Coordinates of C-alpha atoms in Angstrom, one line a residue:
M25 CA 11.7 22.5 52.8
L26 CA 10.6 25.9 51.7
R27 CA 14.4 27.6 52.8
H28 CA 16.3 24.9 51.0
L29 CA 13.7 26.2 47.8
F30 CA 14.7 29.2 48.5
V31 CA 18.0 28.5 48.5
T32 CA 18.0 27.1 45.1
L33 CA 16.5 30.0 43.9
L34 CA 19.0 32.3 45.0
I35 CA 21.9 29.9 43.2
V36 CA 19.9 29.8 39.8
T37 CA 19.8 34.4 39.9
A38 CA 23.0 35.0 41.9
S39 CA 25.7 36.3 39.4
L40 CA 28.8 37.4 40.8
S41 CA 30.3 41.1 40.1
A42 CA 34.4 41.5 39.5
S43 CA 35.0 39.0 36.2
G44 CA 38.4 37.6 36.7
S45 CA 38.5 38.8 39.9
P46 CA 38.9 36.0 43.1
L47 CA 35.8 34.9 44.8
I48 CA 35.8 36.0 48.2
L49 CA 34.3 33.6 50.9
D50 CA 33.0 34.5 54.0
N51 CA 30.3 33.1 57.2
Q52 CA 27.2 33.0 54.5
E53 CA 25.7 29.4 54.6
A54 CA 24.8 29.2 51.4
G55 CA 25.4 27.9 48.2
I56 CA 27.3 29.8 45.9
S57 CA 26.7 29.5 41.9
L58 CA 30.9 30.4 40.3
N59 CA 29.6 30.5 36.4
S60 CA 30.8 33.7 36.5
A61 CA 34.0 32.5 38.5
V62 CA 34.6 30.8 35.8
R63 CA 37.9 31.4 33.5
Y64 CA 38.3 28.8 30.4
M65 CA 40.9 27.6 27.9
E66 CA 40.2 24.8 24.9
D67 CA 42.6 21.8 24.7
A68 CA 41.9 21.3 21.1
D69 CA 44.2 17.9 20.7
R70 CA 44.0 17.4 24.3
A71 CA 47.7 17.2 25.2
L72 CA 47.7 19.9 27.9
T73 CA 48.6 18.8 31.6
I74 CA 48.8 20.3 34.4
N75 CA 52.1 20.9 34.5
D76 CA 51.4 22.8 31.4
I77 CA 49.2 25.1 32.4
L78 CA 50.9 26.1 35.7
N79 CA 54.2 26.8 33.8
E80 CA 52.9 28.6 30.7
Q81 CA 49.8 30.8 32.5
P82 CA 47.5 30.1 29.4
Q83 CA 45.4 33.1 27.9
W84 CA 42.3 32.5 30.2
T85 CA 38.4 33.8 28.9
Q86 CA 35.4 34.7 31.3
N87 CA 32.8 33.0 31.3
D88 CA 29.5 34.6 31.9
D89 CA 26.8 35.0 34.4
K90 CA 25.7 31.8 32.5
T91 CA 26.7 28.0 33.1
F92 CA 29.3 27.4 31.3
N93 CA 28.5 25.0 28.1
K94 CA 29.8 24.1 25.0
S95 CA 27.3 21.8 24.3
Y96 CA 28.7 18.2 21.7
N97 CA 32.5 18.6 21.1
E98 CA 35.9 16.7 21.4
S99 CA 38.3 19.0 22.8
S100 CA 39.2 18.7 26.0
W101 CA 38.2 22.3 28.5
W102 CA 40.2 23.4 30.7
L103 CA 38.2 25.9 33.8
R104 CA 39.8 27.6 36.6
I105 CA 38.2 29.3 39.9
D106 CA 40.5 31.8 42.6
I107 CA 39.1 31.3 45.8
D108 CA 40.5 33.3 48.5
N109 CA 39.7 33.4 52.3
P110 CA 40.6 36.2 54.0
T111 CA 39.0 35.8 57.0
P112 CA 41.3 34.3 60.2
D113 CA 39.2 31.2 60.3
T114 CA 39.4 27.9 58.5
M115 CA 37.0 27.5 55.5
T116 CA 35.5 24.1 54.5
R117 CA 33.1 24.5 51.4
L118 CA 31.8 21.7 49.2
L119 CA 32.6 22.2 44.7
E120 CA 29.7 20.7 43.4
I121 CA 29.8 19.9 39.4
S122 CA 25.8 19.0 38.7
Y123 CA 26.2 17.5 35.3
A124 CA 26.1 13.4 36.2
V125 CA 26.9 12.2 32.9
L126 CA 30.6 14.0 32.3
D127 CA 32.9 11.3 31.0
Y128 CA 36.3 12.3 32.6
I129 CA 36.7 15.8 35.1
D130 CA 40.1 16.1 36.7
V131 CA 40.3 18.9 39.7
F132 CA 44.0 20.0 40.5
V133 CA 43.9 22.0 44.2
V134 CA 46.8 24.3 43.5
E135 CA 48.5 27.1 45.8
D136 CA 51.2 29.2 44.5
N137 CA 51.6 26.7 41.5
R138 CA 52.2 23.5 44.1
I139 CA 49.4 20.9 43.3
L140 CA 47.9 20.5 46.5
K141 CA 45.1 18.0 45.7
Q142 CA 44.2 16.5 42.8
Y143 CA 41.1 14.0 42.4
N144 CA 40.5 12.0 38.8
L145 CA 36.3 12.0 38.6
G146 CA 34.0 11.3 36.0
D147 CA 31.4 8.8 35.1
K148 CA 34.4 6.6 33.2
H149 CA 35.3 5.7 37.0
P150 CA 33.6 3.7 38.7
Y151 CA 31.6 4.8 41.2
H152 CA 33.3 3.4 44.5
K153 CA 36.2 5.7 43.2
R154 CA 34.4 9.0 44.0
A155 CA 35.9 10.9 46.7
F156 CA 32.5 11.6 48.3
D157 CA 30.0 9.7 47.4
H158 CA 27.1 11.3 45.3
R159 CA 25.5 11.0 42.1
N160 CA 27.2 14.6 41.3
F161 CA 31.0 15.1 41.2
I162 CA 31.8 17.0 44.9
V163 CA 35.2 18.2 45.8
P164 CA 36.0 18.7 49.4
L165 CA 38.0 21.7 50.0
E166 CA 39.3 23.3 53.1
W167 CA 40.7 27.4 53.5
N168 CA 43.5 27.8 55.9
P169 CA 43.1 31.7 57.3
N170 CA 44.1 34.1 55.0
Q171 CA 45.0 30.9 52.1
H172 CA 44.5 31.7 48.3
L173 CA 43.7 28.9 46.0
S174 CA 42.9 28.0 42.2
I175 CA 40.7 25.3 41.9
Y176 CA 41.7 24.1 37.9
L177 CA 38.7 21.6 36.5
R178 CA 40.4 19.2 33.4
V179 CA 36.7 18.6 31.5
E180 CA 36.3 15.6 28.6
T181 CA 33.5 14.0 27.8
T182 CA 31.3 12.4 25.3
S183 CA 28.1 13.9 26.2
A184 CA 27.3 18.1 26.4
V185 CA 30.3 19.7 27.4
Q186 CA 28.4 21.7 30.8
V187 CA 29.4 22.3 33.8
P188 CA 27.7 24.0 36.3
V189 CA 29.5 24.4 39.1
T190 CA 28.8 25.5 43.2
L191 CA 30.2 26.0 45.7
W192 CA 28.2 24.7 49.1
D193 CA 28.4 25.2 53.0
K194 CA 28.6 21.3 54.1
E195 CA 24.8 22.0 55.5
T196 CA 23.2 23.9 53.3
F197 CA 24.0 21.5 50.7
F198 CA 22.7 18.6 52.7
G199 CA 19.7 20.4 52.9
F200 CA 19.6 21.6 49.6
D201 CA 20.2 17.8 48.5
T202 CA 17.6 16.2 50.6
T203 CA 14.7 18.6 49.0
R204 CA 16.2 17.5 45.6
T205 CA 16.2 13.9 46.0
I206 CA 12.6 14.2 47.4
L207 CA 11.5 15.5 44.4
Q208 CA 13.4 13.0 41.9
G209 CA 11.8 10.0 44.4
I210 CA 8.3 11.6 44.0
F211 CA 9.0 11.7 40.3
F212 CA 10.1 8.1 40.0
G213 CA 7.3 6.8 42.3
T214 CA 4.7 8.3 40.2
M215 CA 6.0 6.7 37.4
L216 CA 6.2 3.4 38.6
V217 CA 2.8 3.6 40.4
I218 CA 1.7 4.5 36.4
A219 CA 3.1 1.5 35.2
A220 CA 2.1 -1.3 38.2
Y221 CA -1.0 0.4 37.5
N222 CA -1.8 0.1 34.0
L223 CA 0.6 -3.4 33.5
L224 CA -2.0 -4.3 35.9
I225 CA -4.6 -3.0 33.7
F226 CA -3.1 -5.2 30.8
F227 CA -3.6 -8.3 32.2
V228 CA -7.0 -8.1 32.9
L229 CA -7.7 -6.4 29.7
G230 CA -5.5 -8.1 27.4
E231 CA -5.2 -4.8 25.4
R232 CA -1.6 -4.8 24.3
T233 CA -1.9 -0.4 23.7
Y234 CA -1.6 -0.6 28.1
L235 CA 1.8 -3.2 27.6
L236 CA 2.6 -0.7 25.2
Y237 CA 2.3 2.2 27.9
V238 CA 3.9 1.0 30.3
G239 CA 7.4 0.3 28.3
Y240 CA 7.2 3.9 27.5
V241 CA 6.5 4.9 31.3
L242 CA 9.2 2.3 32.1
C243 CA 11.8 3.9 29.8
M244 CA 11.3 8.0 30.4
P245 CA 12.8 7.5 34.0
L246 CA 15.0 5.3 33.3
F247 CA 16.6 7.4 30.7
L248 CA 15.9 10.4 33.1
A249 CA 17.9 8.2 35.9
S250 CA 20.7 7.3 33.8
L251 CA 21.2 11.1 32.5
G252 CA 20.5 11.9 35.7
G253 CA 23.2 10.0 37.7
Y254 CA 20.6 7.6 39.9
S255 CA 21.3 4.5 37.6
F256 CA 25.1 4.6 38.0
R257 CA 24.5 5.0 42.1
Y258 CA 22.1 2.7 42.0
L259 CA 21.9 0.4 39.9
W260 CA 25.4 -0.1 38.0
P261 CA 28.3 1.5 39.6
T262 CA 30.9 -0.8 38.3
L263 CA 29.2 -0.9 34.5
T264 CA 30.8 2.8 33.1
Q265 CA 30.2 1.9 29.2
W266 CA 27.0 0.7 29.9
N267 CA 26.1 4.2 31.8
D268 CA 27.0 5.8 28.2
Q269 CA 24.9 2.9 26.8
S270 CA 21.8 3.6 28.3
I271 CA 20.9 7.0 27.8
I272 CA 20.7 6.3 23.9
V273 CA 19.5 3.2 24.5
F274 CA 16.2 4.4 27.2
L275 CA 15.6 7.2 25.0
S276 CA 15.7 4.6 21.7
G277 CA 12.8 2.7 23.9
V278 CA 10.8 6.1 24.6
V279 CA 10.5 6.5 20.8
V280 CA 10.2 3.3 20.2
F281 CA 7.5 2.5 22.5
G282 CA 5.9 6.1 22.3
A283 CA 5.8 5.4 18.4
S284 CA 4.4 2.1 18.9
F285 CA 1.9 3.5 21.7
T286 CA 0.7 6.3 19.4
R287 CA -0.2 4.3 16.5
S288 CA -2.2 1.4 18.8
F289 CA -4.5 4.5 20.9
L290 CA -5.4 6.7 17.9
D291 CA -5.6 4.1 15.2
V292 CA -3.2 6.6 13.6
R293 CA -3.5 3.9 10.8
N294 CA -7.2 5.1 9.8
Y295 CA -7.5 8.5 11.6
A296 CA -3.9 9.6 9.4
P297 CA -2.3 6.9 7.2
M298 CA 0.8 9.3 6.2
I299 CA 1.5 10.2 9.2
D300 CA 1.1 6.7 10.6
R301 CA 3.7 6.1 8.4
A302 CA 6.1 8.0 9.6
L303 CA 5.6 7.2 12.9
I304 CA 6.4 3.5 11.6
I305 CA 9.8 4.9 10.1
F306 CA 10.5 6.7 14.1
W307 CA 10.3 3.5 15.2
Y308 CA 12.4 1.6 12.7
G309 CA 14.8 4.2 13.7
G310 CA 14.5 3.9 17.3
I311 CA 15.4 0.3 17.6
A312 CA 18.5 0.9 14.9
L313 CA 19.4 3.9 17.4
G314 CA 19.0 1.4 20.4
I315 CA 21.5 -1.1 18.5
S316 CA 23.8 1.4 17.2
A317 CA 24.6 2.7 21.3
F318 CA 26.7 -0.6 21.7
F319 CA 28.9 0.3 18.7
I320 CA 28.9 4.3 17.6
P321 CA 31.0 6.4 19.5
Y322 CA 28.3 8.2 22.3
H323 CA 29.0 11.5 20.7
Y324 CA 27.7 10.7 17.2
N325 CA 24.4 9.1 18.7
I326 CA 23.5 10.8 21.1
T327 CA 23.5 13.8 18.5
V328 CA 21.4 12.0 16.1
L329 CA 18.9 10.4 19.0
I330 CA 18.1 14.2 20.0
V331 CA 17.3 14.6 16.5
W332 CA 15.1 12.2 16.2
A333 CA 13.7 11.6 19.5
A334 CA 12.2 15.4 18.6
G335 CA 10.7 14.4 15.6
A336 CA 9.2 11.6 17.0
C337 CA 7.5 14.0 19.5
I338 CA 6.3 16.4 16.7
A339 CA 4.7 13.4 14.2
A340 CA 3.1 12.3 17.4
L341 CA 1.7 15.2 18.7
A342 CA 0.7 15.9 14.8
S343 CA -1.2 12.4 14.7
G344 CA -2.8 13.4 18.4
C345 CA -3.9 16.3 16.7
V346 CA -5.1 15.3 13.3
C347 CA -7.2 12.3 15.5
W348 CA -9.2 14.9 17.8
F349 CA -9.8 17.4 14.5
K350 CA -11.3 13.8 12.7
G351 CA -13.6 14.1 15.8
Q352 CA -11.7 10.6 17.8
N353 CA -12.6 11.4 21.5
T354 CA -9.5 10.4 23.5
A355 CA -7.3 12.2 21.1
K356 CA -8.1 15.4 23.4
Y357 CA -6.2 14.2 26.3
Y358 CA -3.9 12.5 24.2
T359 CA -2.3 16.0 22.7
I360 CA -2.5 17.9 26.3
A361 CA -0.5 15.3 27.4
W362 CA 2.3 15.2 25.0
T363 CA 2.4 18.5 24.5
S364 CA 2.9 18.9 28.0
M365 CA 6.3 15.8 27.1
L366 CA 6.9 18.1 24.1
S367 CA 7.6 21.4 25.6
G368 CA 10.0 19.4 28.3
G369 CA 11.5 17.6 26.1
L370 CA 12.0 20.1 23.7
I371 CA 13.6 22.2 26.3
L372 CA 16.5 19.7 27.7
A373 CA 17.3 19.3 23.6
L374 CA 17.7 23.1 23.6
N375 CA 19.6 23.1 26.9
K376 CA 22.5 20.6 25.9
A377 CA 22.8 22.2 22.3
G378 CA 23.6 25.0 24.3
L379 CA 20.6 27.1 23.5
L380 CA 19.2 27.5 26.4
P381 CA 21.1 28.4 30.1
T382 CA 21.0 25.8 32.7
N383 CA 18.8 26.5 35.5
L384 CA 16.4 24.4 38.0
F385 CA 13.7 25.3 35.1
T386 CA 15.6 23.8 32.4
E387 CA 17.0 20.8 34.4
Y388 CA 13.6 19.6 35.4
G389 CA 11.7 20.6 32.1
T390 CA 11.7 16.7 31.2
H391 CA 10.6 15.5 35.2
I392 CA 7.6 18.0 34.9
G393 CA 6.5 17.5 31.6
S394 CA 6.6 14.2 31.3
S395 CA 4.9 13.6 35.1
L396 CA 1.8 15.6 34.1
E397 CA 2.0 13.6 30.3
V398 CA 2.0 10.6 31.8
V399 CA -0.6 11.4 34.3
L400 CA -3.1 12.8 31.4
L401 CA -2.2 10.1 30.0
S402 CA -4.0 7.4 31.8
F403 CA -7.0 9.9 31.7
A404 CA -7.1 9.5 28.5
L405 CA -6.8 5.2 28.8
A406 CA -9.5 5.3 31.1
E407 CA -11.4 7.6 28.8
R408 CA -11.0 4.7 26.1
I409 CA -12.1 2.2 28.8
N410 CA -15.9 3.5 29.4
A411 CA -15.5 4.2 25.6
E412 CA -15.1 0.9 24.8
R413 CA -17.9 -0.2 27.5
R414 CA -20.3 2.5 25.9
M415 CA -20.1 0.7 22.2
R416 CA -20.0 -3.4 23.3
Y417 CA -23.8 -1.8 25.2
E418 CA -24.4 -0.1 21.9
A419 CA -23.4 -3.1 20.1
Q420 CA -25.8 -6.3 21.9
A421 CA -28.6 -3.5 21.7
Q422 CA -28.1 -3.6 17.4
A423 CA -27.6 -7.2 18.0
L424 CA -30.8 -8.2 20.2
A425 CA -32.4 -6.0 16.9
A426 CA -31.7 -8.2 14.1
T427 CA -31.1 -12.0 13.7
Q428 CA -27.8 -14.0 13.7
R429 CA -28.0 -15.2 10.1
A430 CA -29.7 -12.0 8.5
N431 CA -26.3 -10.3 10.2
E432 CA -23.8 -13.2 8.5
E433 CA -25.5 -12.7 5.1
L434 CA -25.3 -9.3 4.7
E435 CA -21.8 -9.2 6.4
G436 CA -21.1 -11.7 3.2
R437 CA -22.2 -10.1 1.0
V438 CA -20.9 -6.5 2.3
L439 CA -17.3 -8.0 2.8
T440 CA -17.9 -10.1 -1.0
R441 CA -18.9 -6.3 -3.3
T442 CA -16.3 -4.5 -1.2
K443 CA -13.6 -6.9 -2.5
E444 CA -14.3 -7.1 -5.4
L445 CA -15.0 -2.9 -5.9
E446 CA -11.1 -3.0 -4.4
T447 CA -9.7 -5.2 -7.0
L448 CA -12.1 -3.2 -9.7
T449 CA -11.0 -0.1 -8.3
Q450 CA -6.7 -1.1 -7.9
Q451 CA -7.2 -2.6 -11.6
L452 CA -8.7 1.1 -12.4
R453 CA -6.0 2.6 -11.0
D454 CA -3.4 0.7 -12.5
L455 CA -4.5 1.0 -15.7
S456 CA -5.0 4.8 -15.8
N457 CA -1.1 5.5 -14.2
T458 CA 0.7 3.0 -16.7
D459 CA 1.6 4.0 -20.1
Q460 CA 0.3 0.5 -22.0
L461 CA 3.1 0.0 -24.3
T462 CA 6.0 0.1 -21.8
G463 CA 4.6 -0.7 -18.7
L464 CA 6.4 2.2 -17.0
H465 CA 4.0 5.6 -15.1
N466 CA 3.0 6.8 -17.4
R467 CA 2.7 10.8 -18.0
R468 CA 0.6 12.0 -15.8
H469 CA 0.6 9.5 -12.9
L470 CA 4.6 11.0 -13.3
D471 CA 3.4 14.7 -12.9
S472 CA 1.2 14.0 -9.8
S473 CA 3.6 12.1 -7.9
L474 CA 6.7 14.8 -8.7
L475 CA 4.5 17.2 -7.3
E476 CA 3.9 14.8 -4.1
E477 CA 8.1 14.7 -4.0
W478 CA 8.7 18.0 -4.3
E479 CA 6.4 19.3 -1.6
R480 CA 7.8 15.8 1.0
G481 CA 11.3 17.3 -0.1
K482 CA 10.3 21.0 0.5
R483 CA 9.2 20.3 3.9
Y484 CA 11.3 17.9 5.7
Q485 CA 14.1 20.1 3.2
R486 CA 15.3 16.6 1.7
A487 CA 17.1 17.0 -1.6
L488 CA 15.3 15.5 -4.6
S489 CA 17.0 14.5 -8.0
V490 CA 15.2 13.8 -11.9
I491 CA 17.1 11.8 -14.6
L492 CA 15.6 12.4 -17.9
I493 CA 16.6 9.7 -20.3
D494 CA 16.3 9.9 -24.9
I495 CA 17.1 6.9 -26.8
D496 CA 19.3 7.9 -29.5
H497 CA 18.1 8.7 -33.3
F498 CA 15.4 6.7 -32.3
K499 CA 13.6 8.7 -35.0
S500 CA 16.2 6.7 -37.3
V501 CA 14.9 3.4 -36.1
N502 CA 12.1 3.9 -36.6
D503 CA 12.8 5.6 -40.3
T504 CA 14.8 2.3 -41.1
H505 CA 13.4 -0.8 -39.2
G506 CA 9.5 0.5 -38.8
H507 CA 7.7 1.4 -35.9
P508 CA 7.3 -2.1 -34.2
V509 CA 11.0 -2.4 -34.2
G510 CA 10.9 1.1 -32.3
D511 CA 7.9 -0.4 -30.1
D512 CA 10.3 -3.5 -29.1
C513 CA 13.2 -0.8 -28.4
L514 CA 11.3 1.3 -26.0
Q515 CA 9.8 -1.7 -24.1
E516 CA 13.5 -3.5 -24.0
V517 CA 14.3 -0.3 -22.4
A518 CA 11.9 0.6 -20.3
S519 CA 12.3 -2.8 -18.7
R520 CA 16.5 -2.5 -18.0
I521 CA 15.4 1.1 -16.7
K522 CA 13.4 -0.8 -14.2
T523 CA 16.6 -2.8 -13.8
G524 CA 18.7 0.1 -12.8
V525 CA 16.9 1.6 -10.5
R526 CA 17.7 1.4 -6.4
W527 CA 14.7 1.4 -4.4
P528 CA 11.3 1.2 -4.6
T529 CA 10.6 5.1 -4.0
D530 CA 12.2 5.0 -6.9
F531 CA 9.9 6.4 -9.7
A532 CA 10.5 5.6 -13.0
A533 CA 8.2 6.5 -16.0
R534 CA 7.4 7.0 -19.8
Y535 CA 8.1 11.0 -20.4
G536 CA 6.9 11.1 -24.0
G537 CA 7.7 9.5 -27.1
E538 CA 11.2 8.1 -26.7
E539 CA 11.5 10.4 -23.2
F540 CA 12.2 8.7 -20.0
C541 CA 11.9 10.1 -16.2
I542 CA 13.0 9.2 -13.3
I543 CA 12.3 10.7 -10.0
L544 CA 15.0 9.8 -6.8
P545 CA 13.4 11.2 -3.1
E546 CA 16.2 11.8 -1.3
T547 CA 18.9 11.6 -3.3
E548 CA 22.0 13.7 -3.4
L549 CA 23.5 14.2 -7.2
D550 CA 25.9 11.8 -6.6
G551 CA 23.8 8.9 -6.0
A552 CA 21.7 10.4 -9.0
M553 CA 24.9 10.2 -12.1
T554 CA 25.4 6.3 -10.0
V555 CA 21.9 5.2 -10.9
A556 CA 21.7 6.9 -14.4
E557 CA 25.3 5.8 -15.0
R558 CA 23.9 2.2 -14.3
I559 CA 21.5 2.0 -16.5
R560 CA 22.9 4.1 -19.5
E561 CA 25.7 0.6 -19.1
L562 CA 22.6 -1.8 -19.1
I563 CA 21.5 -0.8 -22.2
H564 CA 24.8 0.5 -24.1
N565 CA 26.4 -2.9 -22.8
Q566 CA 24.2 -5.3 -24.6
P567 CA 22.3 -4.9 -27.9
V568 CA 18.7 -5.1 -27.5
D569 CA 16.2 -7.9 -29.1
T570 CA 13.4 -7.0 -30.7
R571 CA 11.7 -8.5 -34.0
N572 CA 14.7 -8.1 -36.6
G573 CA 17.1 -9.5 -34.3
P574 CA 19.7 -7.5 -31.9
L575 CA 19.9 -3.9 -32.3
A576 CA 22.6 -1.4 -30.6
V577 CA 21.0 1.6 -28.8
T578 CA 22.6 4.1 -26.9
I579 CA 20.8 6.7 -24.4
S580 CA 21.8 10.6 -23.4
A581 CA 21.0 11.6 -19.7
G582 CA 20.4 14.8 -17.8
V583 CA 20.4 14.9 -14.3
H584 CA 19.1 17.5 -11.6
S585 CA 19.4 17.8 -8.0
V586 CA 18.1 20.1 -5.4
T587 CA 16.8 20.4 -1.8
P588 CA 13.5 21.9 -2.5
N589 CA 12.5 25.5 -1.2
S590 CA 10.4 28.9 -1.7
D591 CA 12.6 30.1 -3.8
L592 CA 12.9 27.4 -6.0
T593 CA 10.1 25.5 -8.6
L594 CA 8.7 22.3 -9.7
N595 CA 9.3 23.5 -13.4
S596 CA 13.3 24.8 -13.4
L597 CA 14.0 21.1 -12.0
L598 CA 13.0 19.6 -15.0
E599 CA 14.6 22.3 -16.9
K600 CA 17.4 21.6 -15.6
A601 CA 17.0 17.9 -16.2
D602 CA 16.0 18.8 -20.2
T603 CA 19.1 21.3 -20.5
A604 CA 21.9 18.6 -18.9
L605 CA 20.1 16.2 -21.0
Y606 CA 20.6 18.5 -24.1
Q607 CA 24.4 19.0 -23.1
A608 CA 24.2 15.0 -22.9
K609 CA 22.9 15.1 -27.1
Q610 CA 25.6 18.1 -28.0
Q611 CA 28.6 16.3 -26.3
G612 CA 28.1 13.3 -28.6
R613 CA 26.0 11.9 -26.6
N614 CA 25.7 7.3 -25.0
R615 CA 26.2 9.8 -22.0
V616 CA 24.9 11.3 -19.1
C617 CA 25.4 15.4 -17.7
H618 CA 24.3 17.5 -14.6
Q619 CA 23.1 21.0 -14.0
Q620 CA 24.3 21.9 -10.4
A621 CA 22.2 23.0 -8.3
A622 CA 23.1 27.5 -7.2

């Protein structure tokens, strides 16, 4: 096994010298990385055939010594590798393409522009049609004495365009692959044992947290098995469409079960309510992405899911850090475990995005990180059992110190008093945050909410829009009909503003006098303009009811939308919206204007 590990390191670090020159075969029994021997070209229209390539002799681009990696795109890619056998002996080798989720790989063995052999590979073909029984794509090659062969590969895939190619001597390949398979078997076996162990604990204790952990532990190896080609080989060798969908489904399962387990295990709702809400959002998003695997193309789905999973991992890590800081004992194990997982997942994501090279470390970083994570989390769960046991003993000791009747009376009084205080607190909060005339939020609450949404938008780089509304000629309404009628107008306009906003997150407040302000989180300019125009039409299309009868009222509105950053200020957002409102007034009122962000 040590010999084959040494061969692995040689493959990772080896590079070919002569750029664009044919690779020269010899009798060395080792695996040779072909990265430096690869020349490539892009077929953006996916229209070229092998005959076009052979007849037109296109311009090729030399690859460097890293794995050929073009991340996610919709082009076809042609790769060419020239290999010479200068010896008087017949040479046989295995060409391995060690990325198991490529959709289509057409391999052409060419001599003097004549196609000697052709192989149609890829996970869009049923597994049994492969030329070689292996989870990766293996092509057997043979050179006659003093023969030159050109190997052409056409790659088209919705997954990341990665083509790690290695030329193997058969004996070396089988030895290396055995070592690799043993390591994978240790990983999958470890995950299954831990899942079975915690499932038994769930059946004994009936604690939901353990079941969520089992779901998480099972989804992780299933995701990695699907990504590594093991699932396609052993579980569903004919289900080519599901083979792609399974990667999305199981990675979504990692997000869903991971978020649920984190919330339950750390009691995040009580220790970090904001992070708990973020985990709930990631939970719903994970379910949506898992379902969308059956409707949305893989290329778009996996791009979003990688970002979503990374965000969920960061939120889970943040929850562990906060709970640890606030004194929860088991959170330290959780945080260390999740750091291992996040590191492995980040390495995998950067590798698939083309930002990290493909090697043994980046390919198996997630395996290592997730193995460490599940082992450490098992320690954390065991510590939780011990902590709960200690708490039960303490509770029993306290129960002996007081009578059951006294406890019941005390609990009843505390509960009653708590409910009364909560009711009074909520009433006071509502009173302090509400404008008594219109029923909308008041200026003080507006200022605090606007600041909060500004900071949230800056942190997550989400758009934030503001609408300033002013009732046209309101002074003349007061002068002509009196202030009571003016109050009726304000109340009716406020009611229609409430009707015109979209979501519960949209925030409407009385800005002052006859002016109103609406905050629209995560809303671009077009959406904000739509809301403002809808409110304007609601007020314009029907006269407002007053104590003196119907009265025609119109409004002017100014809209501004930005993505908050350190170069902008909150005051500038309101000033730009106010400028847009002034423009609406200048242009004749009863209209909506906007200020374009710089």
